[in-house]
Amino acid sequence: MAETSNETVLSPWICTFPDFTRTKLATNASYVYSYLSIIAILSFLIIITNSIILIAMILNKKLHRSRYVLIFNLCISDLLVGLLFPVVVWGGAGVGDILGSIVSFVSMLTILSIAIERFLKIVLCPYSKKLATSRQLIAVCGGIWLLSAVLFFSVIDKPAAYGYLYHFIIPVLLFIILVVIIVLYLLIFMNVNKQEVSQSQRSTIKRGKFIKSKRVLEGFVMIVALYICCYLPWGVESFRIGILMARNEQDICWRGTIPLYFTICIGIMNAVLNPFIYWRRLPDFGDSVKALFKCCCGKYDSKDFENNDSSTTLARQNSRLSNYTKENTIKHNN
C-alpha cells in the first residue's frame, strides 16, 4: 500500500481480516517499536484502571444504583478493549478482530444508551419510578451485547463483508449516533436550565438532589465528549479509506493505513481516561475508590461500603448547596 502526502493510493489487495503484518506500518522498525510501546502502555493502563472501578462498583452498595448500570457495562467493554487490543494487533487475521469489533460496538451503543436513559429520566418522565430501572437497564446491556455479537459473527467467514462494515456501515453509524447524542444532551440541558430557575422555591432536600443529579449529568456529558474526541478521528479515517476504494472502483476490503492505526490508538485512549472521569466527576465513585484502597492497605471499614452517603460526600453536597443558594439569593436581589 503506497501513500502520498495528499491521498492514499491503494494497491491491489486480497480481502482478509485486519492483519498488522501486511500493513506499511509493520515494515518500518521505528514505527513498529513506537506502536508496540503505545500498545503496551495503553493496555496496561486500561486493565488496571477499569479493574479498580469494576471492583469498587461490585463491593460498594452506594454504586448499586440504576443510573450506574450502563457505566458498569461501559467499564466491562473498556476492560475487554485492554485485554483484546494486543491480540487484535499481533494475532493476525482471525477471530480476535471480530471480538475487538464487538467490544468497540458495545461501547458505542452504551454511550448512546446513557444519553437516551438520561433523556427519559430528566425530560420525558422525570417522576416515573418504573422507567429505566436496574433490571430494565441490565436487559438493555444484554441486548447490546447480543446485537453486537450477531452483527459481527455474521461476517466471521466473510472478510469482504467485514471490510464493508468497517469502512462504511460502522463509521456512518458512529456519525449518526454522535449527532443523536448531541441533540439529546442539548434538550436535556435546556430542560435542566428551566428546572434550575425554580429551585429557589423548593426544599433543601430537593435542591440537594437536583445538584447531585446535575453533577451526574455533567459527568455523563464529559464521558460523551471524551468518546467523540477519541473515536471521531478513527471514524473519519476509516470512512475516507472506504470512499477512496469506492472511487477507484476497487473491492471494499479492510485496509490498514498508518493514520488508521494511530487513530485506533487515540480511540483506545477513551478506555484509559473514562475511569478518571468516573472517579473525579460522578458522585460516590471517589469515595468508593478510596475505600477500596483503604481495604487493600488493611484498613477495612464496613461503613465505607454501605449504601449511604459518606461524610465527605455529604460535606461536598452541603458546600455546593450553600454556594447554589447564595448565587440564587444574589440573582433574586438583583
Coordinates of C-alpha atoms in Angstrom, one line a residue:
M1 CA 0.0 0.0 0.0
A2 CA 1.7 3.3 -1.1
E3 CA 0.9 6.6 0.4
T4 CA 1.4 10.2 -0.8
S5 CA 1.2 13.4 1.1
N6 CA -2.2 14.2 -0.3
E7 CA -4.0 10.9 -0.6
T8 CA -3.7 7.2 -0.1
V9 CA -3.0 5.1 -3.2
L10 CA -4.4 1.7 -2.5
S11 CA -2.6 -1.2 -4.3
P12 CA -4.3 -4.5 -5.2
W13 CA -5.4 -6.3 -2.1
I14 CA -6.7 -9.7 -1.3
C15 CA -9.7 -9.4 1.1
T16 CA -8.7 -10.6 4.6
F17 CA -9.5 -9.6 8.2
P18 CA -7.2 -7.0 9.7
D19 CA -3.6 -8.1 9.7
F20 CA -1.0 -5.8 11.1
T21 CA 1.9 -7.7 9.5
R22 CA 0.5 -6.8 6.0
T23 CA 0.5 -3.1 6.6
K24 CA 3.1 -0.5 5.8
L25 CA 3.4 0.2 9.5
A26 CA 4.9 -3.2 10.1
T27 CA 7.7 -2.6 7.5
N28 CA 9.2 0.3 9.4
A29 CA 11.2 -0.7 12.5
S30 CA 10.8 2.7 14.3
Y31 CA 7.0 2.7 13.7
V32 CA 6.8 -0.9 15.0
Y33 CA 8.7 -0.1 18.2
S34 CA 6.7 3.1 18.8
Y35 CA 3.4 1.3 18.2
L36 CA 4.4 -1.6 20.4
S37 CA 5.2 0.8 23.2
I38 CA 1.9 2.6 22.8
I39 CA 0.0 -0.8 22.8
A40 CA 1.8 -2.0 26.0
I41 CA 1.3 1.2 27.9
L42 CA -2.4 1.7 26.9
S43 CA -3.3 -1.9 27.6
F44 CA -1.7 -1.9 31.0
L45 CA -3.4 1.3 32.0
I46 CA -6.8 0.2 30.7
I47 CA -6.7 -3.1 32.6
I48 CA -5.5 -1.5 35.9
T49 CA -7.9 1.5 35.9
N50 CA -11.0 -0.3 34.8
S51 CA -10.4 -3.3 37.1
I52 CA -10.2 -0.8 40.1
I53 CA -13.5 0.8 39.0
L54 CA -15.3 -2.6 38.5
I55 CA -14.1 -3.9 41.9
A56 CA -15.2 -0.7 43.6
M57 CA -18.7 -0.9 41.9
I58 CA -19.1 -4.6 42.9
L59 CA -18.1 -4.1 46.5
N60 CA -19.7 -0.7 47.2
K61 CA -23.5 -0.7 47.6
K62 CA -23.6 3.0 47.0
L63 CA -22.8 2.3 43.4
H64 CA -25.6 -0.3 43.0
R65 CA -28.0 2.2 41.5
S66 CA -29.8 2.1 38.2
R67 CA -28.0 5.1 36.8
Y68 CA -24.7 3.3 37.1
V69 CA -25.7 0.1 35.4
L70 CA -24.7 1.4 32.0
I71 CA -21.5 2.7 33.4
F72 CA -20.7 -0.8 34.6
N73 CA -21.4 -2.1 31.1
L74 CA -19.1 0.5 29.6
C75 CA -16.4 -0.3 32.1
I76 CA -16.6 -4.0 31.2
S77 CA -16.3 -3.2 27.5
D78 CA -13.3 -0.9 28.2
L79 CA -11.6 -3.6 30.2
L80 CA -12.0 -6.1 27.3
V81 CA -10.6 -3.5 24.9
G82 CA -7.4 -3.5 27.0
L83 CA -7.3 -7.3 27.0
L84 CA -8.0 -7.8 23.3
F85 CA -6.0 -4.9 21.9
P86 CA -2.6 -6.7 21.8
V87 CA -4.3 -9.9 20.5
V88 CA -6.1 -8.0 17.7
V89 CA -2.8 -6.3 16.6
W90 CA -0.4 -9.2 16.7
G91 CA -2.8 -12.2 16.4
G92 CA -3.1 -11.8 12.6
A93 CA -6.3 -12.1 10.7
G94 CA -8.8 -14.0 12.8
V95 CA -11.5 -14.2 15.5
G96 CA -9.7 -11.6 17.6
D97 CA -10.7 -8.9 15.1
I98 CA -14.3 -9.9 15.4
L99 CA -14.2 -9.9 19.2
G100 CA -12.5 -6.5 19.2
S101 CA -15.1 -5.1 16.9
I102 CA -17.9 -6.4 19.1
V103 CA -16.4 -4.8 22.1
S104 CA -16.0 -1.4 20.3
F105 CA -19.5 -1.5 19.0
V106 CA -20.8 -2.3 22.5
S107 CA -19.1 0.9 23.8
M108 CA -20.7 2.9 21.0
L109 CA -24.2 1.6 21.8
T110 CA -23.7 2.0 25.5
I111 CA -22.8 5.7 25.1
L112 CA -26.0 6.1 23.1
S113 CA -28.0 4.3 25.8
I114 CA -26.6 6.5 28.5
A115 CA -27.9 9.6 26.6
I116 CA -31.3 8.0 26.0
E117 CA -31.6 7.0 29.7
R118 CA -30.8 10.5 30.9
F119 CA -33.3 12.0 28.4
L120 CA -36.0 9.7 29.6
K121 CA -35.3 10.3 33.3
I122 CA -34.9 14.1 33.1
V123 CA -37.0 15.3 30.2
L124 CA -39.8 12.8 29.3
C125 CA -40.6 11.0 32.5
P126 CA -38.8 12.7 35.4
Y127 CA -41.1 11.4 38.1
S128 CA -41.6 7.8 36.8
K129 CA -40.1 5.1 39.1
K130 CA -41.0 2.3 36.6
L131 CA -38.8 3.6 33.8
A132 CA -35.1 2.8 33.4
T133 CA -35.0 0.5 36.4
S134 CA -31.9 -1.6 37.1
R135 CA -33.5 -4.7 35.7
Q136 CA -34.5 -2.9 32.5
L137 CA -31.1 -1.4 32.0
I138 CA -29.4 -4.8 32.6
A139 CA -31.7 -6.2 29.9
V140 CA -30.6 -3.3 27.6
C141 CA -27.0 -4.2 28.2
G142 CA -27.7 -7.8 27.4
G143 CA -29.4 -6.7 24.2
I144 CA -26.5 -4.5 23.2
W145 CA -24.0 -7.4 23.6
L146 CA -26.4 -9.8 21.7
L147 CA -26.9 -7.3 18.8
S148 CA -23.2 -6.6 18.5
A149 CA -22.3 -10.4 18.6
V150 CA -25.0 -11.2 15.9
L151 CA -23.8 -8.3 13.7
F152 CA -20.1 -9.3 13.6
F153 CA -20.3 -13.0 14.0
S154 CA -22.5 -13.0 10.8
V155 CA -19.4 -11.9 8.9
I156 CA -16.9 -14.1 10.7
D157 CA -16.1 -16.0 7.4
K158 CA -16.7 -13.1 5.1
P159 CA -13.7 -10.7 5.0
A160 CA -15.2 -8.6 2.2
A161 CA -18.4 -8.0 4.3
Y162 CA -16.3 -7.2 7.3
G163 CA -14.4 -4.6 5.3
Y164 CA -17.7 -3.0 4.2
L165 CA -18.9 -2.9 7.8
Y166 CA -15.5 -1.5 9.0
H167 CA -15.1 1.2 6.3
F168 CA -18.8 2.2 5.7
I169 CA -21.5 0.9 8.0
I170 CA -19.8 1.4 11.4
P171 CA -18.4 4.9 10.6
V172 CA -21.7 6.1 9.3
L173 CA -23.5 4.7 12.4
L174 CA -20.9 6.4 14.5
F175 CA -21.6 9.8 12.9
I176 CA -25.4 9.3 13.2
I177 CA -25.1 8.2 16.9
L178 CA -22.9 11.2 17.8
V179 CA -25.4 13.6 16.2
V180 CA -28.3 12.0 18.1
I181 CA -26.4 12.1 21.4
I182 CA -25.5 15.8 20.9
V183 CA -29.2 16.6 20.2
L184 CA -30.4 14.6 23.3
Y185 CA -28.0 16.4 25.6
L186 CA -28.9 19.8 24.2
L187 CA -32.6 19.0 25.0
I188 CA -31.6 17.7 28.5
F189 CA -29.6 20.9 29.4
M190 CA -32.5 23.1 28.1
N191 CA -34.8 21.2 30.5
V192 CA -32.3 21.4 33.4
N193 CA -31.9 25.2 32.9
K194 CA -35.7 25.5 33.2
Q195 CA -35.7 23.5 36.4
E196 CA -32.8 25.5 37.9
V197 CA -34.9 28.7 37.8
S198 CA -37.5 27.1 40.1
Q199 CA -35.0 25.6 42.6
S200 CA -35.0 28.6 45.0
Q201 CA -38.7 27.8 45.8
R202 CA -38.0 24.1 46.7
S203 CA -36.9 22.5 50.0
T204 CA -33.3 22.0 50.9
I205 CA -33.5 18.2 50.3
K206 CA -35.0 18.6 46.8
R207 CA -32.3 21.2 45.9
G208 CA -29.6 18.8 47.1
K209 CA -31.0 16.0 44.9
F210 CA -31.1 18.4 42.0
I211 CA -27.5 19.4 42.5
K212 CA -26.4 15.7 42.7
S213 CA -28.4 14.8 39.5
K214 CA -26.9 17.8 37.7
R215 CA -23.4 16.6 38.7
V216 CA -24.2 13.1 37.4
L217 CA -25.4 14.7 34.1
E218 CA -22.2 16.7 33.8
G219 CA -20.1 13.6 34.4
F220 CA -22.0 11.7 31.6
V221 CA -21.5 14.7 29.3
M222 CA -17.8 14.5 29.9
I223 CA -17.8 10.8 29.1
V224 CA -19.6 11.5 25.8
A225 CA -17.3 14.4 24.9
L226 CA -14.3 12.2 25.5
Y227 CA -15.8 9.5 23.3
I228 CA -16.3 12.0 20.5
C229 CA -12.8 13.3 20.7
C230 CA -11.3 9.8 20.8
Y231 CA -13.3 7.9 18.2
L232 CA -14.2 10.6 15.7
P233 CA -10.7 10.6 14.1
W234 CA -10.9 6.8 13.6
G235 CA -14.4 7.2 12.0
V236 CA -13.2 9.9 9.6
E237 CA -10.1 8.0 8.6
S238 CA -11.9 4.7 8.2
F239 CA -14.7 6.3 6.1
R240 CA -12.1 8.1 4.0
I241 CA -10.4 4.8 3.1
G242 CA -13.8 3.3 2.1
I243 CA -14.7 6.3 -0.1
L244 CA -11.3 6.1 -1.8
M245 CA -11.7 2.4 -2.6
A246 CA -15.2 3.2 -4.0
R247 CA -13.9 6.0 -6.1
N248 CA -11.1 3.7 -7.5
E249 CA -13.8 1.0 -8.2
Q250 CA -11.9 -1.4 -6.1
D251 CA -13.4 -4.2 -3.9
I252 CA -14.3 -2.9 -0.5
C253 CA -11.8 -4.8 1.8
W254 CA -10.3 -3.9 5.1
R255 CA -7.2 -1.6 4.6
G256 CA -4.8 -0.6 7.3
T257 CA -3.0 2.7 6.8
I258 CA -0.6 4.3 9.3
P259 CA -3.0 7.1 10.1
L260 CA -5.8 4.5 10.7
Y261 CA -3.7 2.5 13.2
F262 CA -2.8 5.7 15.1
T263 CA -6.4 6.9 15.2
I264 CA -7.2 3.5 16.7
C265 CA -4.7 4.3 19.5
I266 CA -6.5 7.6 20.0
G267 CA -9.8 5.7 20.3
I268 CA -8.3 3.3 22.8
M269 CA -7.3 6.3 24.9
N270 CA -11.0 6.6 25.7
A271 CA -10.9 3.4 27.7
V272 CA -7.9 4.8 29.7
L273 CA -9.4 8.1 30.6
N274 CA -13.0 7.0 31.3
P275 CA -12.2 5.7 34.8
F276 CA -10.7 9.0 35.8
I277 CA -13.9 10.8 34.8
Y278 CA -15.9 8.3 37.0
W279 CA -13.6 8.9 39.9
R280 CA -13.5 12.7 39.7
R281 CA -16.9 13.6 38.3
L282 CA -19.5 11.1 39.3
P283 CA -20.9 11.1 42.9
D284 CA -19.7 8.3 45.2
F285 CA -17.0 6.9 42.9
G286 CA -14.2 8.9 44.5
D287 CA -15.1 7.7 48.0
S288 CA -15.6 4.2 46.8
V289 CA -12.2 4.0 45.2
K290 CA -10.6 5.5 48.3
A291 CA -12.4 2.9 50.4
L292 CA -11.1 0.1 48.2
F293 CA -7.5 1.4 48.6
K294 CA -8.0 1.6 52.3
C295 CA -9.2 -2.0 52.3
C296 CA -6.2 -3.1 50.3
C297 CA -4.0 -1.4 52.9
G298 CA -5.6 -3.4 55.7
K299 CA -7.8 -0.6 56.9
Y300 CA -11.2 -2.2 56.1
D301 CA -14.3 -0.4 57.4
S302 CA -17.7 -1.9 56.5
K303 CA -19.3 1.6 56.7
D304 CA -17.3 2.6 53.7
F305 CA -19.2 0.0 51.6
E306 CA -22.7 0.6 52.9
N307 CA -25.5 2.2 50.9
N308 CA -25.4 5.6 52.5
D309 CA -23.6 8.9 51.8
S310 CA -20.2 9.2 53.4
S311 CA -19.3 12.3 55.4
T312 CA -17.0 13.6 52.7
T313 CA -19.7 13.3 50.1
L314 CA -22.3 15.0 52.3
A315 CA -19.8 17.8 53.0
R316 CA -19.3 18.3 49.3
Q317 CA -23.1 18.3 48.7
N318 CA -23.7 20.8 51.5
S319 CA -20.9 23.1 50.2
R320 CA -22.4 23.0 46.7
L321 CA -25.9 23.6 48.1
S322 CA -24.7 26.6 50.1
N323 CA -23.0 28.1 47.1
Y324 CA -26.0 27.4 44.9
T325 CA -28.3 29.1 47.5
K326 CA -26.0 32.2 47.7
E327 CA -26.0 32.5 43.9
N328 CA -29.8 32.4 43.7
T329 CA -30.1 34.9 46.5
I330 CA -27.9 37.3 44.7
K331 CA -29.8 36.9 41.4
H332 CA -33.1 37.3 43.2
N333 CA -31.9 40.6 44.9
N334 CA -30.7 41.9 41.6

